Each structure stands twice: as structure tokens, then as C-alpha cells.
GROMACS .gro file of C-alpha atoms in nm:
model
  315
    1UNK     CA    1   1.340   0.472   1.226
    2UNK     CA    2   1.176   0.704   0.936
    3UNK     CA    3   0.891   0.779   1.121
    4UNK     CA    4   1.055   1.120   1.256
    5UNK     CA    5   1.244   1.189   0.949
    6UNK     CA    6   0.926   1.209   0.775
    7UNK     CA    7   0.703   1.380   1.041
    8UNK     CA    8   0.515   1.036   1.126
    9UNK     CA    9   0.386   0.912   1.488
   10UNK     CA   10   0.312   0.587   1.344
   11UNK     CA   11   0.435   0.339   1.066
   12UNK     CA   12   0.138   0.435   0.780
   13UNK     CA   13   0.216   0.109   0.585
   14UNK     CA   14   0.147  -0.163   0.905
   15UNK     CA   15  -0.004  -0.473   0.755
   16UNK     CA   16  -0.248  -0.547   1.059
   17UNK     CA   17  -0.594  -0.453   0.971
   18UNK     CA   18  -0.620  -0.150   1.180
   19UNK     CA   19  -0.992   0.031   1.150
   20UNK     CA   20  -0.842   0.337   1.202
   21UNK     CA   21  -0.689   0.312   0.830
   22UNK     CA   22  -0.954   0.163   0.655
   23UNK     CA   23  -1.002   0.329   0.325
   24UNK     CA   24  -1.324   0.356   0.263
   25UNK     CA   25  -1.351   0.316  -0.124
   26UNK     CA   26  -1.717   0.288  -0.315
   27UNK     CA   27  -1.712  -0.112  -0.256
   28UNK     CA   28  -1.571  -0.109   0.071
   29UNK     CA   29  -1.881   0.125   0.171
   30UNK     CA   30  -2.083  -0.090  -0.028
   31UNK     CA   31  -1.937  -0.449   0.118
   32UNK     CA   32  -1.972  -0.287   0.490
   33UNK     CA   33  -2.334  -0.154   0.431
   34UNK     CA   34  -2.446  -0.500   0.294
   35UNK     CA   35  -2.329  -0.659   0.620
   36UNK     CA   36  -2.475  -0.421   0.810
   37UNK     CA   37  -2.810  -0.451   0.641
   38UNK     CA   38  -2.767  -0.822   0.675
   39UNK     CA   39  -2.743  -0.816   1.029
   40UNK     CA   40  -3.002  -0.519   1.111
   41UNK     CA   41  -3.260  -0.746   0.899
   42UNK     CA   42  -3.173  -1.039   1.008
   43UNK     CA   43  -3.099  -1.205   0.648
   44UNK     CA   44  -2.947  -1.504   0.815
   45UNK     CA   45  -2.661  -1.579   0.603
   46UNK     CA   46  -2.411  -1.331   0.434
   47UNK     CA   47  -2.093  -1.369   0.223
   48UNK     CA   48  -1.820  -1.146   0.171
   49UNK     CA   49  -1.544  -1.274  -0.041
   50UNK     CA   50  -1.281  -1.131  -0.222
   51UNK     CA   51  -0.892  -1.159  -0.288
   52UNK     CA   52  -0.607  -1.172  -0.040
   53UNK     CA   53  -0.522  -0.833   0.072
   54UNK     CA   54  -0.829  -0.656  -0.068
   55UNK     CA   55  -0.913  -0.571   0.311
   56UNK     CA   56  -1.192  -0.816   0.375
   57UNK     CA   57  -1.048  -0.853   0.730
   58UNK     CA   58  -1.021  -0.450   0.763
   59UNK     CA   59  -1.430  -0.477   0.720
   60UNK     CA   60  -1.472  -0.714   0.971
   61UNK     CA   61  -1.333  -0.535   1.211
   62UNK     CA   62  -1.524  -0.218   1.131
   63UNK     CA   63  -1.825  -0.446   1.143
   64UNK     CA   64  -1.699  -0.554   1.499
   65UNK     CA   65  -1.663  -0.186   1.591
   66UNK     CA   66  -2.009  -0.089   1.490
   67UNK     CA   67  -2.163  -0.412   1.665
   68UNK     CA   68  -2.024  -0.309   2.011
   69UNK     CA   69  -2.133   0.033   1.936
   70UNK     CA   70  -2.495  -0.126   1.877
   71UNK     CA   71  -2.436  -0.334   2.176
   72UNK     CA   72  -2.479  -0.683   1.970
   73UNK     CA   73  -2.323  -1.006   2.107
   74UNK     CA   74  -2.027  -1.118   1.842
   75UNK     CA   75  -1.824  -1.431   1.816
   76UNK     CA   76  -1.562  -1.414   1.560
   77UNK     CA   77  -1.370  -1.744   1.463
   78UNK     CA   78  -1.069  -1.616   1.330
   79UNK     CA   79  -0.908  -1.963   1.295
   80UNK     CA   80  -1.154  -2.209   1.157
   81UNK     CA   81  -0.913  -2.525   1.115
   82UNK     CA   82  -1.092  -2.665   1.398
   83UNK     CA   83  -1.290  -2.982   1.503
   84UNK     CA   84  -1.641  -3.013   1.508
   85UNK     CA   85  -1.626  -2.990   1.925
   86UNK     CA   86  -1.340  -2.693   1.909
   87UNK     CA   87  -1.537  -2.455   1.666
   88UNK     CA   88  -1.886  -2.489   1.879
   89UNK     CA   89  -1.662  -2.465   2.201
   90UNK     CA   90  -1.499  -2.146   2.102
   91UNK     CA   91  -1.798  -2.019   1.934
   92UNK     CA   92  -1.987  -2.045   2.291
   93UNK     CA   93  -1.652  -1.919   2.479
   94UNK     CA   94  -1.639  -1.593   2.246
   95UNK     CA   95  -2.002  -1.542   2.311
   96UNK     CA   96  -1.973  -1.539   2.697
   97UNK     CA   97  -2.203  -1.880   2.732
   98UNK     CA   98  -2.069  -2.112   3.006
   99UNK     CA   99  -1.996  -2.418   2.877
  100UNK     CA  100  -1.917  -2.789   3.078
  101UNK     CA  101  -2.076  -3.038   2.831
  102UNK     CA  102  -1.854  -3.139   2.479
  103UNK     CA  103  -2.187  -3.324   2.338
  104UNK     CA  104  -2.322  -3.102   2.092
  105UNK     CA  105  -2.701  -3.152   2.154
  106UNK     CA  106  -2.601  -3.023   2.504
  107UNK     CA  107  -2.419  -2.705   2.342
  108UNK     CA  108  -2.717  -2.636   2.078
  109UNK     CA  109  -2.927  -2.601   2.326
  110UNK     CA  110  -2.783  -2.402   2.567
  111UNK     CA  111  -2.723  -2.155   2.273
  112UNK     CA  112  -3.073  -2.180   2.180
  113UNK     CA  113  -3.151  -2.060   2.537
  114UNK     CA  114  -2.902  -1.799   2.547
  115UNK     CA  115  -3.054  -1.670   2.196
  116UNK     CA  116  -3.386  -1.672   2.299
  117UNK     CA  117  -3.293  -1.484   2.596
  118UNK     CA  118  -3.090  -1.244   2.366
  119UNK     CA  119  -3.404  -1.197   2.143
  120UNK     CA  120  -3.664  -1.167   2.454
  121UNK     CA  121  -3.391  -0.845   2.559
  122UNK     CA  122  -3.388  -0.693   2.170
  123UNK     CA  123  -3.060  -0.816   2.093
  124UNK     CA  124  -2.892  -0.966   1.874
  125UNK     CA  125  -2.614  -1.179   1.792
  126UNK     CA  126  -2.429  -1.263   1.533
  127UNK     CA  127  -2.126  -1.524   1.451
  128UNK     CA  128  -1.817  -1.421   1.227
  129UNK     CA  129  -1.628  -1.706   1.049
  130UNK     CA  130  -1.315  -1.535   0.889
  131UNK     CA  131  -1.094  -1.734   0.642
  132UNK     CA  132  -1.380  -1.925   0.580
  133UNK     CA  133  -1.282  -2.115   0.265
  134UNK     CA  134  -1.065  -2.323   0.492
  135UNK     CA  135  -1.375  -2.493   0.628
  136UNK     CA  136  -1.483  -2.822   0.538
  137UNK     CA  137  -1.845  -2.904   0.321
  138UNK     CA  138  -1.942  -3.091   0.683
  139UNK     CA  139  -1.817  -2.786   0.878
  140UNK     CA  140  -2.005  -2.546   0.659
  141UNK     CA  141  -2.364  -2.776   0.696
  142UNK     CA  142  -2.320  -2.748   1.017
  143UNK     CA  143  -2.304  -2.378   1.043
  144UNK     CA  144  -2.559  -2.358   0.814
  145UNK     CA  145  -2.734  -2.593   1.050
  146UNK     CA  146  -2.735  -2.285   1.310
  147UNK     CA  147  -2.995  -2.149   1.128
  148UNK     CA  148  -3.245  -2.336   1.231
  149UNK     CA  149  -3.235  -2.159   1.545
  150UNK     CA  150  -3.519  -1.925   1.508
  151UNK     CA  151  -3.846  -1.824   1.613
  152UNK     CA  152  -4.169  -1.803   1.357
  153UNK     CA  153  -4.066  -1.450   1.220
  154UNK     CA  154  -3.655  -1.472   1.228
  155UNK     CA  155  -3.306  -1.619   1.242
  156UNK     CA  156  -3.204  -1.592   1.605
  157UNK     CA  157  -2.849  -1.602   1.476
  158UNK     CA  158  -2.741  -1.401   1.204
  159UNK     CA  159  -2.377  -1.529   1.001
  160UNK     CA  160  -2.142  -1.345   0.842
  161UNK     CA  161  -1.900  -1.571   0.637
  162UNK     CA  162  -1.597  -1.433   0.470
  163UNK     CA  163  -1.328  -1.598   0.297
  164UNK     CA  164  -1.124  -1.589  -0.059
  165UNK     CA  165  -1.277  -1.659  -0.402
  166UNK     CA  166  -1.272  -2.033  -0.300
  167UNK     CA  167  -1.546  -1.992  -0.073
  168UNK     CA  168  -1.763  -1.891  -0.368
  169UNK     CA  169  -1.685  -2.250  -0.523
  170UNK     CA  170  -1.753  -2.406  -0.244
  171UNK     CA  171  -2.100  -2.301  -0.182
  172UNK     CA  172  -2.140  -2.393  -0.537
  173UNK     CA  173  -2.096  -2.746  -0.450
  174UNK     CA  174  -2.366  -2.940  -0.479
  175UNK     CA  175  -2.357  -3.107  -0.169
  176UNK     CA  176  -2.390  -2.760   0.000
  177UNK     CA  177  -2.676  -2.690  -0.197
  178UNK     CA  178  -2.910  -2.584   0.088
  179UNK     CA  179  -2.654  -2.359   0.213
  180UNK     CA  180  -2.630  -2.180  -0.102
  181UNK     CA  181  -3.003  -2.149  -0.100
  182UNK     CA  182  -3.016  -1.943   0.247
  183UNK     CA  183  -2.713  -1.700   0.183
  184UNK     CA  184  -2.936  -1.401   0.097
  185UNK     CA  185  -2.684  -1.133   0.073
  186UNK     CA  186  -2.333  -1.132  -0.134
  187UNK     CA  187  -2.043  -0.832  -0.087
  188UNK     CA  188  -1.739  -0.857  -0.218
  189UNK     CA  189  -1.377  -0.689  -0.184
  190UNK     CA  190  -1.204  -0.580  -0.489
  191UNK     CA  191  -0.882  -0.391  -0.565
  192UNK     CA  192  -0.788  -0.023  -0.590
  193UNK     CA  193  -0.804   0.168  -0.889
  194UNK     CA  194  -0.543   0.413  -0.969
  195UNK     CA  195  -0.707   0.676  -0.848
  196UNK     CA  196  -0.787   0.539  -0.492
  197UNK     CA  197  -0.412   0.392  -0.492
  198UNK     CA  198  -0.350   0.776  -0.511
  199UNK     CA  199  -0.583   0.852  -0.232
  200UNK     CA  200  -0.507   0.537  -0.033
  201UNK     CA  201  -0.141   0.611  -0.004
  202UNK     CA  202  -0.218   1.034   0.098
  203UNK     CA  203  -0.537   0.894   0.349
  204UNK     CA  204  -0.269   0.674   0.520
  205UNK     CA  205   0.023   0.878   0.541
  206UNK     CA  206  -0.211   1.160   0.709
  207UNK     CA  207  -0.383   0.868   0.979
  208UNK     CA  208  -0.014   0.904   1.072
  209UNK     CA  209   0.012   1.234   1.124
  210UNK     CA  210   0.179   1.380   0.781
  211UNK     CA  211   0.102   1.780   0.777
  212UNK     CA  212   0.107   1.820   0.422
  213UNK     CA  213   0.316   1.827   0.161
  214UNK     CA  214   0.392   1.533  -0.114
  215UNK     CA  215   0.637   1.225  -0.013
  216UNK     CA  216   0.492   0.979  -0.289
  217UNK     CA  217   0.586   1.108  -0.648
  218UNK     CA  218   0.285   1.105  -0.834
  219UNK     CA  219   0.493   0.874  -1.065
  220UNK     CA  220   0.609   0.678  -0.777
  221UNK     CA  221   0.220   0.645  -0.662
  222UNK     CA  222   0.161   0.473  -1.025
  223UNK     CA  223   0.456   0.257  -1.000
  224UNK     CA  224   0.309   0.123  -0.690
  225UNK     CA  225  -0.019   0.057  -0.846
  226UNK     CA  226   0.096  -0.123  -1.154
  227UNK     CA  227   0.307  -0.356  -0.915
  228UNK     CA  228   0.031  -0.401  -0.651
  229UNK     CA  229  -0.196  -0.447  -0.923
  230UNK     CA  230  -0.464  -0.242  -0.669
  231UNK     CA  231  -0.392  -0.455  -0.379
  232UNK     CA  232  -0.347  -0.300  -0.062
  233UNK     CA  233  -0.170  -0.517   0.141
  234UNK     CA  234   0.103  -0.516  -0.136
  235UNK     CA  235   0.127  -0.157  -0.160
  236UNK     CA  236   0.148  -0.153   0.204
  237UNK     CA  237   0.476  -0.361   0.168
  238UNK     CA  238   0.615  -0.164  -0.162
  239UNK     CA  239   0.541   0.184   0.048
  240UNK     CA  240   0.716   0.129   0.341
  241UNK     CA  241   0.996  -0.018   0.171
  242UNK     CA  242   1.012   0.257  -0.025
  243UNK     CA  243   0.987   0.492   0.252
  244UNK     CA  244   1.275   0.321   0.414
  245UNK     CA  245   1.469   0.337   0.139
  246UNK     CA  246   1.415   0.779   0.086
  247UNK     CA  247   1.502   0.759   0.468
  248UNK     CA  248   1.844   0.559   0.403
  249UNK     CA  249   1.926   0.786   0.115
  250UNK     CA  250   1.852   1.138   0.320
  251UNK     CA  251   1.514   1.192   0.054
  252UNK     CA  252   1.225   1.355   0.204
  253UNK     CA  253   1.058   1.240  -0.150
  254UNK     CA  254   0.995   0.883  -0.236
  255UNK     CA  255   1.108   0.804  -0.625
  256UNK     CA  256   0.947   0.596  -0.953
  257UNK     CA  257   1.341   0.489  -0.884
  258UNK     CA  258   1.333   0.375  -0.502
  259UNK     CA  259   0.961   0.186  -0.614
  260UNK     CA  260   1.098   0.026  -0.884
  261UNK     CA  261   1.428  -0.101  -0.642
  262UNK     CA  262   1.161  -0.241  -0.393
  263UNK     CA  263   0.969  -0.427  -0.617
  264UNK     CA  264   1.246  -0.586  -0.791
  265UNK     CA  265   1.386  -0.641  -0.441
  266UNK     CA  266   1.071  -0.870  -0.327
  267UNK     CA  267   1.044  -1.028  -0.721
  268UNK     CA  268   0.733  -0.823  -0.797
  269UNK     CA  269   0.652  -0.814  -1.133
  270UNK     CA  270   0.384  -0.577  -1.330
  271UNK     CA  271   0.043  -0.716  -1.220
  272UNK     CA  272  -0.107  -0.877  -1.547
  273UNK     CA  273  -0.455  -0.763  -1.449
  274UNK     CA  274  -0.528  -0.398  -1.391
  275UNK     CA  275  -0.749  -0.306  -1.070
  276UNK     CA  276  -1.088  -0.278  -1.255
  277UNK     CA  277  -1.207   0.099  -1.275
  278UNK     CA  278  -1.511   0.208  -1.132
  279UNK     CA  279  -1.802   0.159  -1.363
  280UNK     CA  280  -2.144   0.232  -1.317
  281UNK     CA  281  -2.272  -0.076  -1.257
  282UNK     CA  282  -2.066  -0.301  -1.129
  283UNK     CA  283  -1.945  -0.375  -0.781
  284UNK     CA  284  -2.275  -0.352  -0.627
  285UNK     CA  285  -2.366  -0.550  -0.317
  286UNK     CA  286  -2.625  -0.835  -0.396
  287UNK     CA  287  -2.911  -0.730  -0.176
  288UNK     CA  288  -3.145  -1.029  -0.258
  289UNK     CA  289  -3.461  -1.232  -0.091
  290UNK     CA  290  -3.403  -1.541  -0.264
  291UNK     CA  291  -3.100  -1.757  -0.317
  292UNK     CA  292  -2.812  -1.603  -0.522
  293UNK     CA  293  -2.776  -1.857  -0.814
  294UNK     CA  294  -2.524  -2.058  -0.925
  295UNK     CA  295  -2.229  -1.917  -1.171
  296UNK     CA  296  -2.401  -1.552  -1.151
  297UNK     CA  297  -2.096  -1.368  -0.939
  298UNK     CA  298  -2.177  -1.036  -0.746
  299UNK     CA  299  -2.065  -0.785  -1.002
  300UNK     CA  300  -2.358  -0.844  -1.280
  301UNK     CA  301  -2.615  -0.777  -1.014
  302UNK     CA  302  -2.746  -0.452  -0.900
  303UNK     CA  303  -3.082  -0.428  -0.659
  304UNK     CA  304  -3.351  -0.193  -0.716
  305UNK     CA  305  -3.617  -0.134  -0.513
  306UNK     CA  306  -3.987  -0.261  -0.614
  307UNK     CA  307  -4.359  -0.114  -0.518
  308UNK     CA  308  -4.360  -0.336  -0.167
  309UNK     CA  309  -4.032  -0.213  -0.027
  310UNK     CA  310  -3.879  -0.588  -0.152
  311UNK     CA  311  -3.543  -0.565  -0.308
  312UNK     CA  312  -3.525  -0.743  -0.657
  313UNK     CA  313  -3.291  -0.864  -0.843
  314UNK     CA  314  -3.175  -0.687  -1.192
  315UNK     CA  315  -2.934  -0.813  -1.410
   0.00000   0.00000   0.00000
């Protein structure tokens, strides 16, 4: 509908995680390169967490795009409200692995086989477990089970978990205690600042083919951060919105105005909590070879590397 008006092939403000658009921010780089180290060193376990919107599901798919580049086998459970039986069923389906047998001992060691074989070839695999706060403790120990599968010098499998910030509570129950003790890395997702609102919103609008020129307001830009509070899925929502609203009103320039109209429109009120602004030490991945401890979150820890090559941890 505004698409033309506006010089657009494409709707800049869609809400499905499309790699293409993925705004690659200091801690998106840095939650995408700690996955990616993850996997290449075959760390085992790896968490990314972070809020709703903050594009933890945009990273996974970049991570999926650079696995099939590197030609490693993925499963990704996108749904993990499932039984004990439906989660290893899928999990073998997504992997390719024929599968006739519903008893598990049966389906652990048929992917043992098919790992081994992977590993005798030089690949790798690894298993993606989006939304993964939504598991249950006895789910969880029995992903973390899956590591067992290994050979003397390495995880066969290597497990990316991502979820909300109730994941991070979760491993810090004490009956997932070994679990906790084997996630190695940490990344987490965190909102814009006002500056990379700014850049977010221009980055997108050019994806969709916008030749120049200014449709946000700088004033309207800032409106949209103070309501998102940094979030991009919101200011997804409040942008295109506003966009249809310029379009309705024959305005090739999007208003503080038509912002403010949205927002009140969908009952958003000022985020209380500004995006944090980029510091100098915070928002580093936890790159760590020993269990991230309890109550220390992500963004007090920094990595540094020591005489042997081993990453340490620096607080």
C-alpha cells in the first residue's frame, strides 16, 4: 500500500526475523561470534538469552546461514513444548537420521552412530533449541544428557540454547546444577541505544530499497526509541504504523506527531528503562573454560586472553 508511495520494494518494518535485516549492532556481533566460536571449538553447551524482541531469533538464523555455508548438520527445535519421545523424534527427523524405533536407547544410539560417522567425515553438528525457557528441568537434563556423546578429545554434539531471561533462572536451579556446570559460553541480546535506533530504522528502510533522502524525523526517530525503549520488534510495529499513517495523510515525512498517534493507538507508554548505552565494558560475550557461576550475569564479565592461548575470566 505505502510501499510505492515511499519508493519501497518491500515492507522495511516485517516482524519475521529475516537475515537479510539483521542489524548488526556491537552485541549482536558479539552474541553471533560467541556462537560461532562455540561451535568451531566445540564448547559443548552455549546460551544466548535476552529479552523478547531483542532479535535473539534474527541470530539464529544468521547462525543457520553460516552453518550451511560451513556445510554443518543443524537441527533447530523451534517449538520445544514437546514430549520426551516428540523432541528426540524431531530432533533425529531435522537431522536427516531415519528413524522406526520410539524407545530412546534405540534413538541415542543411532545418533551416536550417525555422529561418529559425522566426526570420522570432519563434520559437525550441532542442535538449536529456540524458546528454550519453555522447557522443563527433566527436558533440559536430558539435553544436557546429549553431551555425553563424545569421543576422548570432544563433544560430538555441540548445543546452542536460547531463550528469555527465564532460562538464566532456570539453569540456576539447583537441580540443574550439572547443566550449569557444562554451559561454557554465555551471549546475550540487549536493546538499541538511541543511536543504533537511528541507524536501525535508516539500515532497514535502505534493505528495502529507499534511495536516499530522510522519511523518519530525527525527532520522530527519538520518539520511537523512548516508546520502544530500544526494542526492535516494537519499533518495527511503531514504524510501520507510522509509515502508514504519512501514507494516509499524503506525507512523504513521518512526524514526532504521527509516532506519538501510533503509540497511543497500541497503549504504549514511555519505556521506564532506557536501552543501556554502550560502555566500555559491558556487553561482552562470556568466553569461559569453566562453568559460568551462579548470580554473576554476562555483562560484568569480559575475557582476556592468558600466556597459553586459554581464555580467562576477568571481572
Amino acid at each position: 500500500m505505502y510501499k510505492k508511495f515511499f519508493g519501497l520494494r518491500e515492507n522495511p518494518f516485517n516482524v519475521n526475523p529475516d537475515p537479510r535485516y539483521l542489524y548488526l549492532t556491537r552485541h549482536i556481533q558479539e552474541a553471533l561470534a560467541c556462537l560461532i566460536y562455540g561451535i568451531q571449538t566445540r564448547k559443548g553447551f552455549v546460551l544466548l538469552t535476552g529479552e523478547v524482541g531483542t532479535g535473539k531469533t534474527t541470530v539464529l538464523n544468521k547462525l543457520l546461514e553460516w552453518s550451511r555455508q560451513e556445510g554443518i548438520a543443524t537441527a533447530f527445535m523451534f517449538n520445544p513444548r514437546l514430549s520426551e519421545v516428540e523432541f528426540f523424534d524431531f530432533m533425529l527427523a531435522d537431522f536427516g537420521i531415519p528413524s522406526e524405533s520410539p524407545l530412546k536407547s534405540r534413538t541415542l544410539l543411532k545418533l551416536n552412530r550417525w555422529l561418529l560417522e559425522q566426526h570420522q567425515r570432519g563434520s559437525r553438528a550441532i542442535l538449536i533449541v529456540d524458546e528454550a525457557q519453555n522447557l522443563s528441568a527433566d527436558m533440559l537434563e536430558e539435553i544436557r544428557l546429549l553431551t555425553n556423546l563424545e569421543t576422548s578429545t570432544e563433544k560430538l554434539l555441540q548445543i546452542v540454547l536460547a531463550g528469555q531471561p527465564e532460562l538464566e533462572e532456570k539453569v540456576n536451579d539447583p537441580r540443574l546444577r550439572q547443566l550449569r556446570q557444562r554451559i561454557t559460553l554465555w551471549a546475550k541480546t540487549r536493546p538499541l541505544t538511541l543511536l543504533e535506533t537511528h541507524g536501525y530504522v535508516k539500515e532497514r528502510l535502505r534493505i528495502a530499497g529507499h534511495a536516499g533522502g530522510e522519511i523518519f524525523s530525527p525527532a520522530a526517530i527519538e520518539v520511537v526509541h523512548r516508546h520502544a525503549g530500544g526494542i526492535p520488534r516494537i519499533i518495527n510495529l511503531l514504524c510501520e504504523h507510522a509509515l502508514i499513517g504519512a501514507f494516509v495523510e499524503h506525507s512523504k515525512i513521518v512526524s514526532e506527531k504521527m509516532v506519538e498517534e501510533v503509540a497511543c493507538d497500541f497503549d504504549l507508554q514511555e519505556a521506564n528503562r532506557e536501552a543501556p548505552e554502550v560502555s566500555n565494558s559491558g556487553g561482552h560475550p562470556v568466553l569461559v573454560d569453566h562453568p559460568v557461576p551462579q548470580n554473576v550475569k554476562p555483562s560484568s564479565m569480559s575475557f582476556t586472553k592468558a600466556a597459553g592461548g586459554k581464555e580467562e575470566l576477568i571481572r
